[in-house]
Short mmCIF file of C-alpha atoms and ligand atoms in Angstrom, two decimals:
data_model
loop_
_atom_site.label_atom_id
_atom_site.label_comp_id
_atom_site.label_asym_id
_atom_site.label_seq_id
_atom_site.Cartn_x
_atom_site.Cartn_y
_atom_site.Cartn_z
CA UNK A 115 14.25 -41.48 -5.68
CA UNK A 116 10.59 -41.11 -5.25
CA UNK A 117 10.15 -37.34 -3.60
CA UNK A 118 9.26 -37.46 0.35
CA UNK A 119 5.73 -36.42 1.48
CA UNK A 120 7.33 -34.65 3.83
CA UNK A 121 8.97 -32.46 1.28
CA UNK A 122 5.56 -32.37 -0.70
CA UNK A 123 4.01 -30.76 2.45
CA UNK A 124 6.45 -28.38 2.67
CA UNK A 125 6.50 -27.02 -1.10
CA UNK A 126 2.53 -26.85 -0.90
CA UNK A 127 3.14 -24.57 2.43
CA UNK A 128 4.80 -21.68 -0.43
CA UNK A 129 1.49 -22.18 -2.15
CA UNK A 130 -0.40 -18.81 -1.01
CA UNK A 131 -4.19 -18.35 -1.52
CA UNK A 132 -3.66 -15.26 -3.50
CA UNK A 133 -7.52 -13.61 -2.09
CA UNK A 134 -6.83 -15.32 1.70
CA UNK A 135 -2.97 -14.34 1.16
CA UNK A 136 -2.16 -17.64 3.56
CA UNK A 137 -0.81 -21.03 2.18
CA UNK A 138 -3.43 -23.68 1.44
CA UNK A 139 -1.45 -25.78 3.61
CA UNK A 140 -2.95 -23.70 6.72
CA UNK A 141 -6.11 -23.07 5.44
CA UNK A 142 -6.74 -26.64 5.15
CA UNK A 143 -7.01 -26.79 1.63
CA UNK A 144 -5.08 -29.60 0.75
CA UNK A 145 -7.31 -32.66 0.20
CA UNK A 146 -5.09 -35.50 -1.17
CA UNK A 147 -1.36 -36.02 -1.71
CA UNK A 148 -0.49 -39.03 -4.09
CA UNK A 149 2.87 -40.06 -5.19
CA UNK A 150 3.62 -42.35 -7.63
CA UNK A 151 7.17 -42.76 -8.76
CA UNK A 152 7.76 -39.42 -10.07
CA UNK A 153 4.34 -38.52 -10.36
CA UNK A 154 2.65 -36.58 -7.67
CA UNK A 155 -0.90 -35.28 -7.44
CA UNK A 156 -1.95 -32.85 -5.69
CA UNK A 157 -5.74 -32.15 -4.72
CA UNK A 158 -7.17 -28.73 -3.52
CA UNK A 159 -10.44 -28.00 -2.35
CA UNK A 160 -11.21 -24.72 -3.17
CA UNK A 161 -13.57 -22.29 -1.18
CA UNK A 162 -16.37 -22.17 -4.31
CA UNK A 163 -16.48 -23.71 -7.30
CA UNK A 164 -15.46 -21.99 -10.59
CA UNK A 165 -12.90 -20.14 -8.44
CA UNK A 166 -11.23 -17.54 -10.74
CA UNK A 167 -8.37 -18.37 -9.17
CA UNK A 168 -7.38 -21.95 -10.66
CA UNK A 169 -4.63 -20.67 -12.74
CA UNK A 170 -2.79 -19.00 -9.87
CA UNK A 171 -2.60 -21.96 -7.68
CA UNK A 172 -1.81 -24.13 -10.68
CA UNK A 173 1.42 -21.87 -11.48
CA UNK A 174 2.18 -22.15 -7.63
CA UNK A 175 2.09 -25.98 -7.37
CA UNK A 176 4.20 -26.74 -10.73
CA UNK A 177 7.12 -23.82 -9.42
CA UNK A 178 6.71 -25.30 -5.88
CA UNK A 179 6.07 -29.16 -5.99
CA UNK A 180 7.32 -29.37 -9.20
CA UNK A 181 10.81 -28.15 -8.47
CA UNK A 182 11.25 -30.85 -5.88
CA UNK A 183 14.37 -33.48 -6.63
CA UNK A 184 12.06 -36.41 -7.82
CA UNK A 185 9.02 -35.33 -8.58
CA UNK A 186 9.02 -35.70 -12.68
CA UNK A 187 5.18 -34.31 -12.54
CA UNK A 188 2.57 -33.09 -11.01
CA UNK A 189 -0.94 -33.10 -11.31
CA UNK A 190 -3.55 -30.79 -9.73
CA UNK A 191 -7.03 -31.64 -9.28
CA UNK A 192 -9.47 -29.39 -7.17
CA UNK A 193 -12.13 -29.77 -5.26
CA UNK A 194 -14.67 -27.84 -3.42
CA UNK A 195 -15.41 -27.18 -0.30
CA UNK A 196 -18.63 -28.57 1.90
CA UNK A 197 -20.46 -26.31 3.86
CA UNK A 198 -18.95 -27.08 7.29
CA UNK A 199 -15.72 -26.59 5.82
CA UNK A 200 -16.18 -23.41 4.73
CA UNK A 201 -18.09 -22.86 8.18
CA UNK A 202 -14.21 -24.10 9.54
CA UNK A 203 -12.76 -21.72 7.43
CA UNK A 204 -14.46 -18.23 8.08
CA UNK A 205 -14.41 -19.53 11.93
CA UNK A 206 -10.54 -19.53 11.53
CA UNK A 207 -9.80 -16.50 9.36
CA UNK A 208 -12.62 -14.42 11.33
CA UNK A 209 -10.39 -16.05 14.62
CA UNK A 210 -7.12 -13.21 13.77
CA UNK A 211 -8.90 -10.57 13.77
CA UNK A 212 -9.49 -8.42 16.97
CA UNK A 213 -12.71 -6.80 16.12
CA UNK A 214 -12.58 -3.16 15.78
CA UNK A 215 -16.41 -2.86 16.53
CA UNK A 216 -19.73 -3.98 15.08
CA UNK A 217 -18.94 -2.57 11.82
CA UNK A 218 -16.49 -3.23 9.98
CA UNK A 219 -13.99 -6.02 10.61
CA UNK A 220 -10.71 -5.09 9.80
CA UNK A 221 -7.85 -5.18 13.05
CA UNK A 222 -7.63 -1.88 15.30
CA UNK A 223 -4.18 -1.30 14.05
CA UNK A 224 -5.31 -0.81 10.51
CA UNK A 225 -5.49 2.75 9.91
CA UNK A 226 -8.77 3.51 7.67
CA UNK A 227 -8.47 6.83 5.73
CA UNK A 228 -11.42 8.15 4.14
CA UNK A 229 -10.89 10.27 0.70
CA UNK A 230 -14.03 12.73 0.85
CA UNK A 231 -14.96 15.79 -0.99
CA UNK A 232 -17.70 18.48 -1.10
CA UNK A 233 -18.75 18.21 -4.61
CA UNK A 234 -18.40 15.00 -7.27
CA UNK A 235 -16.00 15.31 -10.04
CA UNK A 236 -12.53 16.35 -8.14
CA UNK A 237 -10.50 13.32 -7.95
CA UNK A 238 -11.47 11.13 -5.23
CA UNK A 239 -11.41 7.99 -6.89
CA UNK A 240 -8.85 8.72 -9.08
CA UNK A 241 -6.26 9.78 -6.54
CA UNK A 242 -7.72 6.90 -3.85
CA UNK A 243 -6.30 4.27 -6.76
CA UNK A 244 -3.22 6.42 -7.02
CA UNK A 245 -2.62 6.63 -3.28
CA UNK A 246 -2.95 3.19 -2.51
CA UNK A 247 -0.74 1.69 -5.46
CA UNK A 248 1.58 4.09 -3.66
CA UNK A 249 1.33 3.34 0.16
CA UNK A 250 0.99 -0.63 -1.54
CA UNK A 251 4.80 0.32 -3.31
CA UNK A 252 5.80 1.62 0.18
CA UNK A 253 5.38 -1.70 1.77
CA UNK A 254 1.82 -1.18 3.41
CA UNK A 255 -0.89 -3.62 3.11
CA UNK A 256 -3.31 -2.32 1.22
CA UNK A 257 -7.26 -2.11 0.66
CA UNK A 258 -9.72 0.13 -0.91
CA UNK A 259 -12.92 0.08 -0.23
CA UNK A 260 -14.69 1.78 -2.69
CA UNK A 261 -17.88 3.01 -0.72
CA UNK A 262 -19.44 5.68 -3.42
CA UNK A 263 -22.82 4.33 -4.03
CA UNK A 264 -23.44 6.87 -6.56
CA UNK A 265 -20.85 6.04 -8.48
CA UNK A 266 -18.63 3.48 -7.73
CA UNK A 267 -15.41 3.55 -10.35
CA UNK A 268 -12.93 2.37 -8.57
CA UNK A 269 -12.91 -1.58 -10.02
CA UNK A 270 -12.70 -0.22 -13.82
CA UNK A 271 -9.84 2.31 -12.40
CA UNK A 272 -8.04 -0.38 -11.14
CA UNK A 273 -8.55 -2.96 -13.88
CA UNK A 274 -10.68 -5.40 -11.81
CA UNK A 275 -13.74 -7.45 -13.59
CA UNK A 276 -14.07 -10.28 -11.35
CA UNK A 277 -16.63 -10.26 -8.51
CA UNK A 278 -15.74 -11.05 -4.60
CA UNK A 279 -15.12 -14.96 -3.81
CA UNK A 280 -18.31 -15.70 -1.06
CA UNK A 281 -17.59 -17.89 1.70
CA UNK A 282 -20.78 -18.47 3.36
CA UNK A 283 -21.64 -14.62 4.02
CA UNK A 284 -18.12 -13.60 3.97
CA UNK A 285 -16.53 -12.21 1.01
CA UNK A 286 -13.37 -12.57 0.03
CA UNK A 287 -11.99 -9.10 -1.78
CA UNK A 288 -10.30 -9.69 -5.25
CA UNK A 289 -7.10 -8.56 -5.26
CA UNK A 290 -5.20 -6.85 -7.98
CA UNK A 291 -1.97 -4.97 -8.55
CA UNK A 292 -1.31 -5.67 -4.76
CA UNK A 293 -4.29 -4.37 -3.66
CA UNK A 294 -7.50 -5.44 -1.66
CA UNK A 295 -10.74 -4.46 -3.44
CA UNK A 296 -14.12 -4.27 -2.16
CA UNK A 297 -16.96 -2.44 -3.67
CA UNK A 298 -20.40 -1.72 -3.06
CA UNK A 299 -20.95 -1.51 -6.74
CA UNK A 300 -20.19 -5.38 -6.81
CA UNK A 301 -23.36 -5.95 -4.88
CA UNK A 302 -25.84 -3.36 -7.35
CA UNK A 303 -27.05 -5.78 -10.04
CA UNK A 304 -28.14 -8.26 -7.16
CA UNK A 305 -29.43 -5.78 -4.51
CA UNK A 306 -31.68 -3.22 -5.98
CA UNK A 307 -29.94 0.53 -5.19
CA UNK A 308 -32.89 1.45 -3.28
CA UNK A 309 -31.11 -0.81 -0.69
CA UNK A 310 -28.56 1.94 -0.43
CA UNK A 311 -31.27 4.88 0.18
CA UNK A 312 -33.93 5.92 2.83
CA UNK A 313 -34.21 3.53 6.16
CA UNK A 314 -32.56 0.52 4.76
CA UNK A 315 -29.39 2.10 3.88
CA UNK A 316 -27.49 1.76 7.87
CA UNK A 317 -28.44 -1.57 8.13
CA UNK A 318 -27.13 -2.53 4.72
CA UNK A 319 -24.10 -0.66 4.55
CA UNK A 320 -23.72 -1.69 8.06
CA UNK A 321 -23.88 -5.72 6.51
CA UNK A 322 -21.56 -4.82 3.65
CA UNK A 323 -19.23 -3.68 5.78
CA UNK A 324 -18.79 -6.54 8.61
CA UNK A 325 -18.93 -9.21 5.78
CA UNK A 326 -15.95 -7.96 4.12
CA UNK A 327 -13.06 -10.16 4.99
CA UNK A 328 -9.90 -8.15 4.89
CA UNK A 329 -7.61 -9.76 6.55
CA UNK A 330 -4.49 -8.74 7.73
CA UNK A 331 -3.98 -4.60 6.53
CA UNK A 332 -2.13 -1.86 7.37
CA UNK A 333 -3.52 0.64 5.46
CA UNK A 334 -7.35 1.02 4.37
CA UNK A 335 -8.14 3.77 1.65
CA UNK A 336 -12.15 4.42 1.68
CA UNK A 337 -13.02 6.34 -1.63
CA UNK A 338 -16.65 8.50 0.02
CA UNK A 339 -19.27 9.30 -2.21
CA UNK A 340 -19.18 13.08 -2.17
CA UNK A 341 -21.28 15.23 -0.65
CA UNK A 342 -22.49 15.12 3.34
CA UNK A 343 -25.66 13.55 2.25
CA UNK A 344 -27.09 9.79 4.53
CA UNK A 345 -24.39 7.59 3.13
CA UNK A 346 -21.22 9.55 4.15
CA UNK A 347 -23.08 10.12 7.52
CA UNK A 348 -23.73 6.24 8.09
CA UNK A 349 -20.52 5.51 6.87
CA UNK A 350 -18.71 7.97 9.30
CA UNK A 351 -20.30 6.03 11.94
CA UNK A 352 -19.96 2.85 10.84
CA UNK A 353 -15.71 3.67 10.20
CA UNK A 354 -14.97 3.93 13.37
CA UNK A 355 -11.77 6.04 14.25
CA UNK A 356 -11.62 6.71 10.68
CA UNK A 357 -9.36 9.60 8.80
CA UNK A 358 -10.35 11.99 6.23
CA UNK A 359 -8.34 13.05 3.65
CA UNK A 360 -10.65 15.79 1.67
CA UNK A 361 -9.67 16.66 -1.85
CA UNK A 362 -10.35 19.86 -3.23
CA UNK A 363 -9.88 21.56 -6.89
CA UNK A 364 -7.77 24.85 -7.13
CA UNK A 365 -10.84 27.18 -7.37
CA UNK A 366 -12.06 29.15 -5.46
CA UNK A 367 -16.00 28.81 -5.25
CA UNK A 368 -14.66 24.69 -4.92
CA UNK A 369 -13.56 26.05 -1.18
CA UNK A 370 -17.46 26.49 0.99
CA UNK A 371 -18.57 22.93 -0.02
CA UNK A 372 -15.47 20.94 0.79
CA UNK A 373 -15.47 22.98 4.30
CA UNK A 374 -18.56 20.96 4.61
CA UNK A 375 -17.45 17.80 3.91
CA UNK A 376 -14.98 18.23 6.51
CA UNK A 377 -17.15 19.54 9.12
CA UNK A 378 -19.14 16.32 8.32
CA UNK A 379 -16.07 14.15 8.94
CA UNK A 380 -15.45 15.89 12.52
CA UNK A 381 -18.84 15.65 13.63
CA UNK A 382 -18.88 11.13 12.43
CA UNK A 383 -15.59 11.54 15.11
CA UNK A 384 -13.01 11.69 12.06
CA UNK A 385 -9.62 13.40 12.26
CA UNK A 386 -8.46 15.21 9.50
CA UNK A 387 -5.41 14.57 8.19
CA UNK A 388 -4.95 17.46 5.66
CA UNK A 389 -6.22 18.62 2.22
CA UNK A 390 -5.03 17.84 -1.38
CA UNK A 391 -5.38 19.90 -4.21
CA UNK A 392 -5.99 18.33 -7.18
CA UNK A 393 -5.99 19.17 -10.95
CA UNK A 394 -3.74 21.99 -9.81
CA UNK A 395 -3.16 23.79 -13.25
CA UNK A 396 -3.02 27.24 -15.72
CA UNK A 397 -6.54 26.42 -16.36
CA UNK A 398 -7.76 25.77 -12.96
CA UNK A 399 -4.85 27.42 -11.20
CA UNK A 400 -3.81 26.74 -7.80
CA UNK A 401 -4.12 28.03 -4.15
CA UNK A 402 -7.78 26.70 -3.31
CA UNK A 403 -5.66 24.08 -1.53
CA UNK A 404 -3.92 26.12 0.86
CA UNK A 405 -7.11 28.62 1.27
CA UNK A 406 -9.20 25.36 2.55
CA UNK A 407 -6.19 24.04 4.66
CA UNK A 408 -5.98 27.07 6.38
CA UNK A 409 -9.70 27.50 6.68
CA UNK A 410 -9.44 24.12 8.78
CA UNK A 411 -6.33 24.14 10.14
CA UNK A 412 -4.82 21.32 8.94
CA UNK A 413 -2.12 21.07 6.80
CA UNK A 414 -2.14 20.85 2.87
CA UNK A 415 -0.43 17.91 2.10
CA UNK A 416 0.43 18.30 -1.18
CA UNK A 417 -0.84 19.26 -4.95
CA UNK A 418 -1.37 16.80 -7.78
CA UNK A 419 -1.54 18.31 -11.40
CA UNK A 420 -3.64 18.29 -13.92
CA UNK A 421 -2.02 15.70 -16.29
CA UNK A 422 -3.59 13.72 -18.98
CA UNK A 423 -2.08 10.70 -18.03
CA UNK A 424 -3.55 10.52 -15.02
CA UNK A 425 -7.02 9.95 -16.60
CA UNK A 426 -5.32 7.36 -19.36
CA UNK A 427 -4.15 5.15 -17.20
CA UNK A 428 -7.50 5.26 -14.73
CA UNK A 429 -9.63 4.54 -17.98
CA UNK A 430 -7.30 1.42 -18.75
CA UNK A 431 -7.37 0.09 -15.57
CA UNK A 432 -3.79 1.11 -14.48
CA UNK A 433 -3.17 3.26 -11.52
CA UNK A 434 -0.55 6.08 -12.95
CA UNK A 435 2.03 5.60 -10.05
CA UNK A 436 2.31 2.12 -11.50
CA UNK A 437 1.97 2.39 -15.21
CA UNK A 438 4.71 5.29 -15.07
CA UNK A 439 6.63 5.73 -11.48
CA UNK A 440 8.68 7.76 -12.47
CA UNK A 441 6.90 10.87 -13.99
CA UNK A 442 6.45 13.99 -11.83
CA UNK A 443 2.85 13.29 -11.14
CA UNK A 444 3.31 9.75 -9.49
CA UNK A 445 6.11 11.06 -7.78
CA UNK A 446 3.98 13.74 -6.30
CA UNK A 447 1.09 11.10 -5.55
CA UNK A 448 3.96 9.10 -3.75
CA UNK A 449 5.43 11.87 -1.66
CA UNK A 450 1.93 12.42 -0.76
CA UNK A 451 1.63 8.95 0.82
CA UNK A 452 4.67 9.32 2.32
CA UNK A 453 3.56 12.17 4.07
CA UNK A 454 0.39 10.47 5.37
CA UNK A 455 1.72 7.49 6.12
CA UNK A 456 4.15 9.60 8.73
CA UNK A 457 1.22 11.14 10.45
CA UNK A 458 0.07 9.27 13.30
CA UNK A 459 -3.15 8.94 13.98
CA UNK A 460 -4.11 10.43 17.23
CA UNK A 461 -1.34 11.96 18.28
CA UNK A 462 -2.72 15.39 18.06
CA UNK A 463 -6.27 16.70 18.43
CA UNK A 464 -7.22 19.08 15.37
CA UNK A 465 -8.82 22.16 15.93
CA UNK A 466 -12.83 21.95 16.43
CA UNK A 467 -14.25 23.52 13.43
CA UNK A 468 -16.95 26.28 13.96
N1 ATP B 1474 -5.06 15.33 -11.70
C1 ATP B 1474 -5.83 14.99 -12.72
N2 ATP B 1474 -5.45 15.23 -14.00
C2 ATP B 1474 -6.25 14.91 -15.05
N3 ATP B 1474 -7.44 14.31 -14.93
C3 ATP B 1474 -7.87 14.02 -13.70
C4 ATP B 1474 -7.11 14.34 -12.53
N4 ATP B 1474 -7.79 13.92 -11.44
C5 ATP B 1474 -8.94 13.37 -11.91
N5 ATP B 1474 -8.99 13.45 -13.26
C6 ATP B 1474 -10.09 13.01 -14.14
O1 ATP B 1474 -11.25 13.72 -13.74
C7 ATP B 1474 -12.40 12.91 -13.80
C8 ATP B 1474 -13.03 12.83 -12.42
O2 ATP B 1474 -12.13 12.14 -11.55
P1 ATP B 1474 -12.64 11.06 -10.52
O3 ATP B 1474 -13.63 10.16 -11.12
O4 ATP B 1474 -11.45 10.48 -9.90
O5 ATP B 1474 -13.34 12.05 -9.51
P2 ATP B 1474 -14.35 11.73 -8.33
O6 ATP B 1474 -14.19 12.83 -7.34
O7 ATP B 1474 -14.17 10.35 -7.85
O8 ATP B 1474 -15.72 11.88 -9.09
P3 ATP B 1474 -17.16 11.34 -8.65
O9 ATP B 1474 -17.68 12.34 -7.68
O10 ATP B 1474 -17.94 11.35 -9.93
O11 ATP B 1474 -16.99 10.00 -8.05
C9 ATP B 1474 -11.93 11.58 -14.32
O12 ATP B 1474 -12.12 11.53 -15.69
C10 ATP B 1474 -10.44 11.56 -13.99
O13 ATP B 1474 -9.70 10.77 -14.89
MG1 MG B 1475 -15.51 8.76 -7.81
#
């Protein structure tokens, strides 16, 4: 019996844009429906052409369409988009989100958690991979936004080569390993970096930031160039009721510039939520941590080791907590999410630094 279009329709609505995470079915990307006997084809207009994506919704449409009682194959063209439809499109997406502010557009519930440090070198980036595999494995819905102009690792640390999908002047974050990824590093070869310096760097980062498309998150992880120079100041402003994580190494001397970072994310209106230690270790030892905690009254959340792997698996593109769950380290980086994901933002009102 030839397979109902009915049915068809149905199937395509488990087909899931895997950038837009929403069937095609809703985001009107279904262009044609034939069926012929057994043979059905199925045409999708995607949102560019030469969408990486192809392969994905190909996979989708054979488990989905294909498993129908009837349908002996199916065959997927695509298409692409006109203007107006993509017009449609970013109307409707842009529709379900209640905008935070002028900045960046991602829902008021999301909590945005900004991993900063006083000096370059400690760990942001690699624990900002790390912790959002792990809030990702926890059920959250995860993005990073990896804001360090300077340096801007996060897409090698997390395996990801291709650039964002642009709809009109949205852009669609890639997504890998679960995760949401936006970087300003994606945008370097095409916009000179003197775009992210002197007067021009507000209004762009300002632009970067509203024509991300999230979508639907529970959790944003912002890896912060260090430092307190002009970008983390614009970008405290432009994150509005942002958190700051601030990540320290066990050292001493490590201790009077990450007070400053911190400082920096009070006065941009962040709350801190605490202070990791990282590369805690007999060469480095431990206790800077707890020193800077104390210093600013917040708590220390937690202390992630110096271990070898850790680097590995950023340099092949494989957050730790997922290439190897279960070794003390990831556990450590998981209990760590854990504990921030139970601290509710603005519940309490930290201490005002001096
Ligand atoms: N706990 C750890 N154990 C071992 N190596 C680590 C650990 N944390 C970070 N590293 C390594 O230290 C180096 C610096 O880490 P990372 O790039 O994450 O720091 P960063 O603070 O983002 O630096 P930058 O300021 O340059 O952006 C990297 O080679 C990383 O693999
Ligand atoms: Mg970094």
């Amino acid at each position: 019996m030839e397979p109902s279009r009915d049915a068809i329709q149905e199937a395509l609505g488990k087909v899931i844009d895997p950038e837009l995470r929403r069937p095609v079915t809703e985001l009107d990307m279904v262009r044609d429906v034939g069926v012929a006997g057994g043979e059905v084809t199925v045409r999708i207009a995607l949102t560019v052409a030469g969408c990486p994506l192809r392969s994905s919704f190909q996979d989708q449409v054979q488990e989905h369409v294909g498993g129908l009682s009837g349908v002996d194959s199916v065959r997927l063209e695509f298409d692409v988009m006109s203007p107006e439809e993509r017009t449609a499109l970013t109307t409707k997406l842009r529709g379900g989100v209640e905008e935070r502010s002028k900045g960046i557009s991602v829902d008021r519930t999301t909590r945005v958690i900004a991993i900063a440090s006083g000096k370059g070198g400690v760990g942001k980036s690699s624990l900002t991979v790390n912790l959002a595999a792990a809030f990702a494995g926890l059920g959250h819905r995860t993005g990073v936004l990896d804001a360090d102009v300077y340096g801007h690792s996060i897409p090698h640390l997390l395996g990801i080569s291709q650039k964002p999908v642009l709809v009109d002047r949205m852009m669609i974050p890639p997504v890998k390993h679960d995760l949401k990824l936006m970087s300003i590093g994606f945008f370097l070869d095409e916009n000179s970096p003197v775009m992210w310096r002197g007067p021009m760097l507000h209004r762009a980062l300002e632009q970067f930031l509203s024509d991300v498309h999230w979508g639907e998150l529970d959790v944003l992880l912002v890896d912060m160039p260090p430092g307190t120079g002009d970008v983390s100041i614009s970008l405290g402003q432009l994150l509005p009721r942002a958190e700051a994580v601030i990540v320290t190494t066990p050292q001493p001397l490590a201790q009077e510039v990450a007070v400053r970072a911190a400082l920096m994310a009070q006065k941009t209106n962040m709350r801190l939520v605490g202070v990791i230690e990282n590369m805690t270790s007999e060469v480095f030892g431990s206790g800077g941590g707890e020193r800077l905690a104390e210093r600013l009254g917040v708590p220390l959340l937690g202390q992630v080791p110096l271990d070898v792997r850790l680097r590995e698996c950023g340099d092949a593109g494989e957050p730790l907590v997922l290439a190897d769950p279960e070794s003390p380290t990831a556990r450590t980086i998981v209990e760590l999410a854990e504990g921030i994901a139970a601290t509710q933002r603005g519940l309490k009102l930290l201490p005002v630094l001096s």
